[in-house]
């Protein structure tokens, strides 16, 4: 992989990193003030579900932030774009979609199976 390509992926990673830190650095999800006691059970259930979803998204973000940091380290040590499991090059299409990935598609799918 040449320097220009690496630079491109680096920019993609940094962009995503900034996006994530902006999303988790805020004051959190604003809680709707209206409703209160008047809200019925369905609204309550929806609110619980959304809160849970928010937490789950947050956990995923944490993993992603670490994965992006690792990918940036790999760029620094010229190990970027190489599958951590089989040592093969990861396809450009895959890196384009998930530049922080450590595994080629085959290894990823094998892992899932
Ligand atoms: Zn692999």
Short mmCIF file of C-alpha atoms and ligand atoms in Angstrom, two decimals:
data_model
loop_
_atom_site.label_atom_id
_atom_site.label_comp_id
_atom_site.label_asym_id
_atom_site.label_seq_id
_atom_site.Cartn_x
_atom_site.Cartn_y
_atom_site.Cartn_z
CA UNK A 1 0.00 0.00 0.00
CA UNK A 2 1.46 3.36 -0.93
CA UNK A 3 1.74 6.45 1.24
CA UNK A 4 -1.12 8.21 -0.44
CA UNK A 5 -3.52 5.36 0.24
CA UNK A 6 -2.35 5.12 3.82
CA UNK A 7 -2.90 8.81 4.23
CA UNK A 8 -6.41 8.45 2.92
CA UNK A 9 -7.30 5.71 5.39
CA UNK A 10 -5.68 7.68 8.15
CA UNK A 11 -7.91 10.61 7.35
CA UNK A 12 -10.97 8.35 7.31
CA UNK A 13 -10.00 7.00 10.72
CA UNK A 14 -9.33 10.40 12.22
CA UNK A 15 -12.62 11.67 10.88
CA UNK A 16 -14.51 8.79 12.46
CA UNK A 17 -12.61 9.26 15.68
CA UNK A 18 -13.59 12.90 15.83
CA UNK A 19 -17.19 11.99 15.09
CA UNK A 20 -17.27 9.49 17.94
CA UNK A 21 -15.60 11.72 20.50
CA UNK A 22 -18.05 14.47 19.62
CA UNK A 23 -20.98 12.12 20.10
CA UNK A 24 -19.89 10.83 23.51
CA UNK A 25 -18.43 14.07 24.84
CA UNK A 26 -21.72 15.95 24.98
CA UNK A 27 -24.19 16.28 27.82
CA UNK A 28 -26.02 13.13 26.74
CA UNK A 29 -29.45 12.60 25.32
CA UNK A 30 -31.85 15.37 26.22
CA UNK A 31 -34.76 14.03 28.23
CA UNK A 32 -38.16 15.18 26.98
CA UNK A 33 -39.69 17.41 29.61
CA UNK A 34 -43.31 16.98 28.58
CA UNK A 35 -45.46 13.98 29.48
CA UNK A 36 -44.58 12.98 33.01
CA UNK A 37 -47.47 11.31 34.78
CA UNK A 38 -49.64 11.62 31.73
CA UNK A 39 -47.53 9.31 29.67
CA UNK A 40 -49.10 5.92 29.22
CA UNK A 41 -47.41 2.54 29.54
CA UNK A 42 -46.51 2.26 25.90
CA UNK A 43 -44.61 5.52 26.03
CA UNK A 44 -42.78 4.31 29.09
CA UNK A 45 -41.83 1.09 27.38
CA UNK A 46 -40.56 2.99 24.38
CA UNK A 47 -38.50 5.27 26.58
CA UNK A 48 -36.94 2.28 28.34
CA UNK A 49 -36.17 0.66 25.05
CA UNK A 50 -34.54 3.81 23.75
CA UNK A 51 -32.44 4.20 26.87
CA UNK A 52 -31.25 0.64 26.51
CA UNK A 53 -30.44 1.19 22.87
CA UNK A 54 -28.49 4.28 23.81
CA UNK A 55 -26.40 2.29 26.29
CA UNK A 56 -25.74 -0.43 23.78
CA UNK A 57 -24.69 2.12 21.18
CA UNK A 58 -22.33 3.62 23.70
CA UNK A 59 -20.65 0.31 24.39
CA UNK A 60 -20.19 -0.25 20.69
CA UNK A 61 -18.70 3.21 20.41
CA UNK A 62 -16.12 2.36 23.06
CA UNK A 63 -15.01 -0.70 21.15
CA UNK A 64 -14.90 1.28 17.94
CA UNK A 65 -12.81 4.04 19.49
CA UNK A 66 -10.25 1.45 20.58
CA UNK A 67 -10.29 -0.25 17.19
CA UNK A 68 -9.66 3.09 15.49
CA UNK A 69 -6.76 3.87 17.82
CA UNK A 70 -5.25 0.48 17.05
CA UNK A 71 -5.66 1.02 13.33
CA UNK A 72 -3.88 4.37 13.57
CA UNK A 73 -1.04 2.64 15.42
CA UNK A 74 -0.86 0.04 12.66
CA UNK A 75 -0.56 2.83 10.10
CA UNK A 76 2.37 4.23 12.07
CA UNK A 77 4.11 0.84 12.07
CA UNK A 78 3.27 0.03 8.44
CA UNK A 79 1.12 -2.91 9.46
CA UNK A 80 -2.10 -1.40 8.25
CA UNK A 81 -4.29 -3.38 5.85
CA UNK A 82 -2.80 -6.73 6.82
CA UNK A 83 -5.08 -9.35 8.33
CA UNK A 84 -4.11 -10.07 11.95
CA UNK A 85 -5.15 -13.71 11.61
CA UNK A 86 -3.82 -14.92 8.25
CA UNK A 87 -1.35 -12.18 7.27
CA UNK A 88 -3.02 -11.58 3.90
CA UNK A 89 -3.82 -8.16 2.59
CA UNK A 90 -7.28 -6.94 3.43
CA UNK A 91 -9.20 -5.93 0.32
CA UNK A 92 -9.51 -2.25 -0.49
CA UNK A 93 -13.27 -2.49 -0.61
CA UNK A 94 -13.30 -3.77 2.94
CA UNK A 95 -10.86 -1.15 4.20
CA UNK A 96 -12.94 1.47 2.51
CA UNK A 97 -16.02 0.34 4.43
CA UNK A 98 -14.35 -0.45 7.76
CA UNK A 99 -10.84 1.08 7.83
CA UNK A 100 -10.37 0.02 11.47
CA UNK A 101 -10.80 -3.68 10.77
CA UNK A 102 -8.04 -6.10 11.83
CA UNK A 103 -9.29 -9.08 9.86
CA UNK A 104 -9.87 -9.85 6.22
CA UNK A 105 -13.38 -10.86 5.29
CA UNK A 106 -12.65 -14.57 5.22
CA UNK A 107 -11.17 -14.58 8.70
CA UNK A 108 -13.96 -12.42 10.00
CA UNK A 109 -16.53 -14.82 8.65
CA UNK A 110 -14.66 -17.84 9.93
CA UNK A 111 -14.59 -16.25 13.36
CA UNK A 112 -18.32 -15.71 13.31
CA UNK A 113 -19.09 -19.26 12.20
ZN1 LIG B 1 -7.37 -13.21 7.18
#
